[in-house]
Amino acid sequence: MVKKNTQHVVKSPKGGWAVKKGGSSKATKIYKTQKEAIDHGRIIAKNQNAEFYVHGKDGRIRQKDSYVRDPNPPKDKK
Amino acid sequence: MVCDDFNKNVFINCPFDDDFRQILIGIVFTVMYFGFKPRLSLERSDSAESRIDKIIELILESKFGIHDLSRIVSKEKGEHYRMNMPFELGIDYGCKKLKDGQWSTKKILILEKEKYRYHKAISDLSGSDIKHHNNEVIKVIQAVRDWFITEELSRGHSGNKVWNNFNEFGAYLYDEVVEKDGHASTEEVQITEVMYHMKEWFEKYNN
């Protein structure tokens, strides 16, 4: 099964907070604070039409936002 | 008694309270990640079966035992500390030392929140290699991973990789139980149900 297009903000084992693409074992970038990671991760998720998960330091989901483009958007009837 | 899964079974003896929940889930995830089978007293809820008999059966059926002693100190005045975990560790240790055959090959990992704190509570364990995790899931995953590599597997994915996958499982669990099943949060779901989703996740993504 193919994994969904996702972006995650997770605690980095070496300190700080990582933005990471779902399925990737490496972080895109590591930030000092979770807020910085959330701000930058959200931009990436929007650009990539991805689902965006913010994890707490214990791995639990604190927040989820979807930027997946609707494949069947409502049509303008004018 | 012969159990076909003896060499894969891991008896997990740790607190089941809310504060420990995510650490327990981290332990169970790491056990499954490396191809082993977690065995918990929570897995059956037959009221006719006594708890101690259930524990003994799990210990007899498991080559591996993970015992967390983090609750050897009570948090508040008047609160009793919990003796179930050290008691069950004692049964597992006795099984390894006093029984012959496959039970003599048992392997035991002891976890604690703080380094050396157990010395005051269970000085019999002085000299034993006990790992501390400071109540951090990331550290407990690393400790369980390192133990399996040292004792059984010789090599395997890094603790960092297991941690990343644990987070991805967390996202999957959120989608399944909150978005699909309508729970207010993943905390509402029982550990056995979390383990069901974990099994599904490993099968779907073949990690």
mmCIF file of C-alpha atoms in Angstrom:
data_model
loop_
_atom_site.group_PDB
_atom_site.id
_atom_site.type_symbol
_atom_site.label_atom_id
_atom_site.label_comp_id
_atom_site.label_asym_id
_atom_site.label_seq_id
_atom_site.Cartn_x
_atom_site.Cartn_y
_atom_site.Cartn_z
ATOM 1 C CA MET A 1 0.000 0.000 0.000
ATOM 2 C CA VAL A 2 1.244 3.508 -0.903
ATOM 3 C CA LYS A 3 1.574 5.903 2.015
ATOM 4 C CA LYS A 4 -0.284 9.209 1.898
ATOM 5 C CA ASN A 5 1.486 12.455 1.093
ATOM 6 C CA THR A 6 2.224 13.755 4.581
ATOM 7 C CA GLN A 7 4.496 16.174 6.406
ATOM 8 C CA HIS A 8 5.302 15.777 10.097
ATOM 9 C CA VAL A 9 6.760 17.930 12.850
ATOM 10 C CA VAL A 10 8.467 15.544 15.280
ATOM 11 C CA LYS A 11 10.881 15.741 18.201
ATOM 12 C CA SER A 12 14.397 15.150 16.980
ATOM 13 C CA PRO A 13 16.388 12.560 18.998
ATOM 14 C CA LYS A 14 19.387 14.888 18.853
ATOM 15 C CA GLY A 15 17.439 17.877 20.162
ATOM 16 C CA GLY A 16 15.186 20.408 18.493
ATOM 17 C CA TRP A 17 12.239 19.738 16.222
ATOM 18 C CA ALA A 18 12.345 18.164 12.788
ATOM 19 C CA VAL A 19 10.179 18.674 9.742
ATOM 20 C CA LYS A 20 9.994 15.349 7.962
ATOM 21 C CA LYS A 21 8.201 13.986 4.940
ATOM 22 C CA GLY A 22 6.116 10.895 5.680
ATOM 23 C CA GLY A 23 8.015 7.709 4.754
ATOM 24 C CA SER A 24 11.397 9.426 4.803
ATOM 25 C CA SER A 25 13.937 8.433 7.424
ATOM 26 C CA LYS A 26 15.719 11.777 7.238
ATOM 27 C CA ALA A 27 14.513 15.173 8.376
ATOM 28 C CA THR A 28 14.102 17.934 5.802
ATOM 29 C CA LYS A 29 15.403 20.378 8.401
ATOM 30 C CA ILE A 30 15.775 20.641 12.175
ATOM 31 C CA TYR A 31 14.676 23.753 14.078
ATOM 32 C CA LYS A 32 15.412 24.944 17.594
ATOM 33 C CA THR A 33 11.777 25.378 18.569
ATOM 34 C CA GLN A 34 8.608 23.506 17.752
ATOM 35 C CA LYS A 35 6.953 26.765 16.634
ATOM 36 C CA GLU A 36 9.624 27.387 13.992
ATOM 37 C CA ALA A 37 9.233 23.811 12.764
ATOM 38 C CA ILE A 38 5.441 24.167 12.604
ATOM 39 C CA ASP A 39 5.658 27.445 10.641
ATOM 40 C CA HIS A 40 8.061 26.027 8.070
ATOM 41 C CA GLY A 41 6.456 22.595 7.933
ATOM 42 C CA ARG A 42 3.076 24.130 7.204
ATOM 43 C CA ILE A 43 4.497 26.034 4.222
ATOM 44 C CA ILE A 44 5.949 22.790 2.826
ATOM 45 C CA ALA A 45 2.657 20.940 3.419
ATOM 46 C CA LYS A 46 0.715 23.681 1.587
ATOM 47 C CA ASN A 47 3.137 23.665 -1.349
ATOM 48 C CA GLN A 48 2.977 19.886 -1.607
ATOM 49 C CA ASN A 49 -0.791 19.561 -1.005
ATOM 50 C CA ALA A 50 -0.007 17.274 1.896
ATOM 51 C CA GLU A 51 -1.588 16.349 5.197
ATOM 52 C CA PHE A 52 0.234 18.094 8.029
ATOM 53 C CA TYR A 53 0.694 16.434 11.429
ATOM 54 C CA VAL A 54 2.165 18.103 14.503
ATOM 55 C CA HIS A 55 3.411 15.536 17.032
ATOM 56 C CA GLY A 56 4.063 16.151 20.714
ATOM 57 C CA LYS A 57 7.387 15.169 22.274
ATOM 58 C CA ASP A 58 5.876 11.756 23.091
ATOM 59 C CA GLY A 59 4.758 11.148 19.496
ATOM 60 C CA ARG A 60 1.053 11.872 20.039
ATOM 61 C CA ILE A 61 -0.767 14.006 17.490
ATOM 62 C CA ARG A 62 -1.354 17.536 18.776
ATOM 63 C CA GLN A 63 -2.781 18.950 15.582
ATOM 64 C CA LYS A 64 -3.642 17.886 12.058
ATOM 65 C CA ASP A 65 -4.428 20.044 9.031
ATOM 66 C CA SER A 66 -5.066 18.915 5.509
ATOM 67 C CA TYR A 67 -3.817 20.800 2.467
ATOM 68 C CA VAL A 68 -4.730 18.000 0.065
ATOM 69 C CA ARG A 69 -6.230 19.448 -3.103
ATOM 70 C CA ASP A 70 -9.824 18.359 -3.698
ATOM 71 C CA PRO A 71 -9.764 16.273 -6.918
ATOM 72 C CA ASN A 72 -13.407 17.265 -7.616
ATOM 73 C CA PRO A 73 -13.797 20.919 -6.630
ATOM 74 C CA PRO A 74 -17.283 22.493 -6.887
ATOM 75 C CA LYS A 75 -17.863 23.943 -10.362
ATOM 76 C CA ASP A 76 -18.809 27.562 -10.976
ATOM 77 C CA LYS A 77 -22.357 27.469 -12.425
ATOM 78 C CA LYS A 78 -22.365 30.999 -13.866
ATOM 79 C CA MET B 1 4.410 -26.720 28.859
ATOM 80 C CA VAL B 2 5.628 -25.946 25.333
ATOM 81 C CA CYS B 3 4.615 -22.746 23.572
ATOM 82 C CA ASP B 4 5.290 -22.503 19.825
ATOM 83 C CA ASP B 5 5.890 -18.748 20.063
ATOM 84 C CA PHE B 6 8.176 -18.936 23.120
ATOM 85 C CA ASN B 7 11.195 -17.541 21.236
ATOM 86 C CA LYS B 8 9.171 -14.581 19.928
ATOM 87 C CA ASN B 9 7.043 -13.771 22.968
ATOM 88 C CA VAL B 10 7.913 -10.734 25.088
ATOM 89 C CA PHE B 11 6.184 -10.409 28.445
ATOM 90 C CA ILE B 12 5.682 -6.697 29.168
ATOM 91 C CA ASN B 13 5.327 -5.870 32.841
ATOM 92 C CA CYS B 14 4.781 -2.154 33.343
ATOM 93 C CA PRO B 15 2.284 0.353 34.735
ATOM 94 C CA PHE B 16 -1.012 0.695 32.894
ATOM 95 C CA ASP B 17 -1.892 4.167 34.200
ATOM 96 C CA ASP B 18 -2.575 7.143 31.923
ATOM 97 C CA ASP B 19 0.759 8.826 32.666
ATOM 98 C CA PHE B 20 2.635 5.766 31.479
ATOM 99 C CA ARG B 21 0.397 5.009 28.498
ATOM 100 C CA GLN B 22 2.553 6.499 25.749
ATOM 101 C CA ILE B 23 5.688 4.805 27.116
ATOM 102 C CA LEU B 24 3.849 1.474 27.132
ATOM 103 C CA ILE B 25 2.744 2.077 23.521
ATOM 104 C CA GLY B 26 6.378 2.890 22.627
ATOM 105 C CA ILE B 27 7.570 -0.387 24.177
ATOM 106 C CA VAL B 28 4.878 -2.430 22.405
ATOM 107 C CA PHE B 29 5.651 -0.712 19.079
ATOM 108 C CA THR B 30 9.404 -1.433 19.353
ATOM 109 C CA VAL B 31 8.743 -5.066 20.255
ATOM 110 C CA MET B 32 6.557 -5.496 17.154
ATOM 111 C CA TYR B 33 8.961 -3.474 14.993
ATOM 112 C CA PHE B 34 11.690 -6.069 15.504
ATOM 113 C CA GLY B 35 9.366 -8.972 14.775
ATOM 114 C CA PHE B 36 8.555 -10.021 18.340
ATOM 115 C CA LYS B 37 5.173 -10.563 19.950
ATOM 116 C CA PRO B 38 4.152 -8.405 22.928
ATOM 117 C CA ARG B 39 2.317 -10.240 25.685
ATOM 118 C CA LEU B 40 0.457 -8.215 28.309
ATOM 119 C CA SER B 41 -1.883 -9.165 31.099
ATOM 120 C CA LEU B 42 -4.385 -6.789 29.433
ATOM 121 C CA GLU B 43 -4.732 -9.082 26.439
ATOM 122 C CA ARG B 44 -7.478 -11.126 28.104
ATOM 123 C CA SER B 45 -10.249 -9.949 30.394
ATOM 124 C CA ASP B 46 -11.808 -13.186 31.590
ATOM 125 C CA SER B 47 -13.093 -12.346 35.068
ATOM 126 C CA ALA B 48 -13.017 -16.009 36.042
ATOM 127 C CA GLU B 49 -9.252 -16.167 35.534
ATOM 128 C CA SER B 50 -7.112 -15.004 38.431
ATOM 129 C CA ARG B 51 -4.602 -12.287 37.621
ATOM 130 C CA ILE B 52 -1.614 -14.101 39.062
ATOM 131 C CA ASP B 53 -2.381 -17.270 37.073
ATOM 132 C CA LYS B 54 -2.569 -15.177 33.926
ATOM 133 C CA ILE B 55 0.787 -13.541 34.727
ATOM 134 C CA ILE B 56 2.463 -16.896 35.376
ATOM 135 C CA GLU B 57 1.155 -18.269 32.090
ATOM 136 C CA LEU B 58 2.522 -15.240 30.219
ATOM 137 C CA ILE B 59 5.922 -15.626 31.905
ATOM 138 C CA LEU B 60 6.053 -19.340 31.091
ATOM 139 C CA GLU B 61 5.193 -18.627 27.444
ATOM 140 C CA SER B 62 7.731 -15.799 26.946
ATOM 141 C CA LYS B 63 11.473 -16.008 26.378
ATOM 142 C CA PHE B 64 11.796 -12.241 26.867
ATOM 143 C CA GLY B 65 10.633 -10.051 29.720
ATOM 144 C CA ILE B 66 10.531 -6.250 29.858
ATOM 145 C CA HIS B 67 9.936 -4.950 33.373
ATOM 146 C CA ASP B 68 9.500 -1.267 34.191
ATOM 147 C CA LEU B 69 9.982 -0.320 37.834
ATOM 148 C CA SER B 70 9.178 3.399 37.446
ATOM 149 C CA ARG B 71 6.386 3.239 40.000
ATOM 150 C CA ILE B 72 8.525 2.083 42.919
ATOM 151 C CA VAL B 73 8.083 5.570 44.403
ATOM 152 C CA SER B 74 4.648 6.980 45.191
ATOM 153 C CA LYS B 75 3.960 10.452 43.781
ATOM 154 C CA GLU B 76 1.938 11.872 46.661
ATOM 155 C CA LYS B 77 1.863 11.528 50.424
ATOM 156 C CA GLY B 78 -0.395 8.656 51.408
ATOM 157 C CA GLU B 79 -0.310 7.050 47.971
ATOM 158 C CA HIS B 80 0.897 3.457 47.951
ATOM 159 C CA TYR B 81 3.767 2.605 45.694
ATOM 160 C CA ARG B 82 3.048 -0.232 43.356
ATOM 161 C CA MET B 83 4.580 -3.611 44.052
ATOM 162 C CA ASN B 84 3.091 -5.600 41.169
ATOM 163 C CA MET B 85 5.964 -4.782 38.821
ATOM 164 C CA PRO B 86 8.830 -5.866 41.146
ATOM 165 C CA PHE B 87 6.778 -8.904 42.180
ATOM 166 C CA GLU B 88 6.311 -10.022 38.572
ATOM 167 C CA LEU B 89 9.974 -9.318 37.811
ATOM 168 C CA GLY B 90 10.788 -11.650 40.701
ATOM 169 C CA ILE B 91 8.636 -14.418 39.237
ATOM 170 C CA ASP B 92 10.265 -13.990 35.814
ATOM 171 C CA TYR B 93 13.764 -13.960 37.335
ATOM 172 C CA GLY B 94 12.947 -17.045 39.404
ATOM 173 C CA CYS B 95 11.617 -18.803 36.315
ATOM 174 C CA LYS B 96 14.911 -18.130 34.496
ATOM 175 C CA LYS B 97 17.122 -19.181 37.377
ATOM 176 C CA LEU B 98 15.184 -22.061 38.909
ATOM 177 C CA LYS B 99 13.657 -23.851 35.933
ATOM 178 C CA ASP B 100 15.616 -25.908 33.420
ATOM 179 C CA GLY B 101 15.179 -26.197 29.676
ATOM 180 C CA GLN B 102 14.024 -23.300 27.513
ATOM 181 C CA TRP B 103 13.302 -21.149 30.569
ATOM 182 C CA SER B 104 17.002 -20.933 31.423
ATOM 183 C CA THR B 105 17.471 -19.024 28.131
ATOM 184 C CA LYS B 106 15.131 -16.236 29.225
ATOM 185 C CA LYS B 107 16.314 -12.649 28.740
ATOM 186 C CA ILE B 108 15.229 -9.825 30.984
ATOM 187 C CA LEU B 109 15.303 -6.057 30.451
ATOM 188 C CA ILE B 110 14.688 -3.865 33.491
ATOM 189 C CA LEU B 111 13.656 -0.249 32.953
ATOM 190 C CA GLU B 112 13.346 2.587 35.434
ATOM 191 C CA LYS B 113 12.547 6.266 35.224
ATOM 192 C CA GLU B 114 15.689 7.432 37.042
ATOM 193 C CA LYS B 115 19.198 6.085 37.155
ATOM 194 C CA TYR B 116 20.138 4.309 40.429
ATOM 195 C CA ARG B 117 16.844 5.125 42.192
ATOM 196 C CA TYR B 118 16.047 1.402 42.375
ATOM 197 C CA HIS B 119 19.095 0.889 44.630
ATOM 198 C CA LYS B 120 17.101 2.226 47.567
ATOM 199 C CA ALA B 121 13.968 0.214 46.845
ATOM 200 C CA ILE B 122 15.379 -3.093 45.593
ATOM 201 C CA SER B 123 19.013 -3.352 46.568
ATOM 202 C CA ASP B 124 19.003 -7.006 45.441
ATOM 203 C CA LEU B 125 19.274 -5.621 41.913
ATOM 204 C CA SER B 126 22.545 -3.808 42.591
ATOM 205 C CA GLY B 127 25.010 -4.787 39.900
ATOM 206 C CA SER B 128 22.243 -5.481 37.373
ATOM 207 C CA ASP B 129 22.251 -3.472 34.158
ATOM 208 C CA ILE B 130 19.130 -1.341 34.447
ATOM 209 C CA LYS B 131 18.220 1.204 31.777
ATOM 210 C CA HIS B 132 16.618 4.507 32.657
ATOM 211 C CA HIS B 133 14.320 6.512 30.371
ATOM 212 C CA ASN B 134 13.344 9.644 32.311
ATOM 213 C CA ASN B 135 9.727 9.075 31.202
ATOM 214 C CA GLU B 136 10.686 9.902 27.607
ATOM 215 C CA VAL B 137 9.245 7.689 24.868
ATOM 216 C CA ILE B 138 12.192 8.396 22.596
ATOM 217 C CA LYS B 139 14.586 6.989 25.244
ATOM 218 C CA VAL B 140 12.520 3.909 26.007
ATOM 219 C CA ILE B 141 12.348 3.065 22.300
ATOM 220 C CA GLN B 142 16.147 3.374 22.095
ATOM 221 C CA ALA B 143 16.633 1.183 25.204
ATOM 222 C CA VAL B 144 14.339 -1.601 23.958
ATOM 223 C CA ARG B 145 15.855 -1.432 20.469
ATOM 224 C CA ASP B 146 19.423 -1.669 21.852
ATOM 225 C CA TRP B 147 18.462 -4.610 24.059
ATOM 226 C CA PHE B 148 17.060 -6.645 21.155
ATOM 227 C CA ILE B 149 20.132 -5.887 19.052
ATOM 228 C CA THR B 150 22.546 -6.858 21.835
ATOM 229 C CA GLU B 151 20.726 -9.948 23.034
ATOM 230 C CA GLU B 152 19.269 -11.389 19.859
ATOM 231 C CA LEU B 153 19.533 -9.651 16.503
ATOM 232 C CA SER B 154 23.110 -8.277 16.176
ATOM 233 C CA ARG B 155 21.910 -5.511 13.826
ATOM 234 C CA GLY B 156 18.762 -3.583 12.988
ATOM 235 C CA HIS B 157 17.240 -0.204 12.233
ATOM 236 C CA SER B 158 18.511 2.684 14.357
ATOM 237 C CA GLY B 159 16.564 4.041 17.300
ATOM 238 C CA ASN B 160 16.081 7.216 15.255
ATOM 239 C CA LYS B 161 14.414 5.259 12.448
ATOM 240 C CA VAL B 162 12.172 3.383 14.884
ATOM 241 C CA TRP B 163 11.204 6.711 16.500
ATOM 242 C CA ASN B 164 10.305 8.212 13.112
ATOM 243 C CA ASN B 165 8.154 5.200 12.300
ATOM 244 C CA PHE B 166 6.547 5.396 15.743
ATOM 245 C CA ASN B 167 5.491 8.951 14.938
ATOM 246 C CA GLU B 168 4.078 7.879 11.598
ATOM 247 C CA PHE B 169 2.127 5.153 13.335
ATOM 248 C CA GLY B 170 0.799 7.886 15.687
ATOM 249 C CA ALA B 171 -0.570 9.752 12.661
ATOM 250 C CA TYR B 172 -2.125 6.546 11.293
ATOM 251 C CA LEU B 173 -3.704 5.801 14.685
ATOM 252 C CA TYR B 174 -5.161 9.328 14.815
ATOM 253 C CA ASP B 175 -6.729 8.911 11.362
ATOM 254 C CA GLU B 176 -8.165 5.497 12.221
ATOM 255 C CA VAL B 177 -9.619 6.121 15.663
ATOM 256 C CA VAL B 178 -10.422 9.854 15.634
ATOM 257 C CA GLU B 179 -11.332 10.547 12.009
ATOM 258 C CA LYS B 180 -12.773 7.154 11.034
ATOM 259 C CA ASP B 181 -14.091 5.682 14.301
ATOM 260 C CA GLY B 182 -15.228 8.944 15.903
ATOM 261 C CA HIS B 183 -13.258 8.925 19.161
ATOM 262 C CA ALA B 184 -12.530 12.315 20.723
ATOM 263 C CA SER B 185 -8.838 11.413 20.954
ATOM 264 C CA THR B 186 -6.510 8.451 20.656
ATOM 265 C CA GLU B 187 -6.432 8.343 24.480
ATOM 266 C CA GLU B 188 -9.967 6.958 24.538
ATOM 267 C CA VAL B 189 -8.906 3.750 22.868
ATOM 268 C CA GLN B 190 -7.877 0.727 24.923
ATOM 269 C CA ILE B 191 -4.321 -0.597 24.625
ATOM 270 C CA THR B 192 -5.564 -3.822 23.024
ATOM 271 C CA GLU B 193 -7.271 -1.749 20.317
ATOM 272 C CA VAL B 194 -4.084 0.280 19.799
ATOM 273 C CA MET B 195 -2.250 -3.042 19.365
ATOM 274 C CA TYR B 196 -4.816 -4.113 16.754
ATOM 275 C CA HIS B 197 -4.131 -0.932 14.747
ATOM 276 C CA MET B 198 -0.395 -1.392 15.212
ATOM 277 C CA LYS B 199 -0.600 -4.888 13.715
ATOM 278 C CA GLU B 200 -2.624 -3.530 10.787
ATOM 279 C CA TRP B 201 -0.097 -0.730 10.255
ATOM 280 C CA PHE B 202 2.838 -3.151 10.144
ATOM 281 C CA GLU B 203 0.971 -5.385 7.697
ATOM 282 C CA LYS B 204 -0.039 -2.477 5.427
ATOM 283 C CA TYR B 205 3.314 -0.761 5.311
ATOM 284 C CA ASN B 206 5.527 -3.832 5.748
ATOM 285 C CA ASN B 207 7.959 -2.099 8.077
#
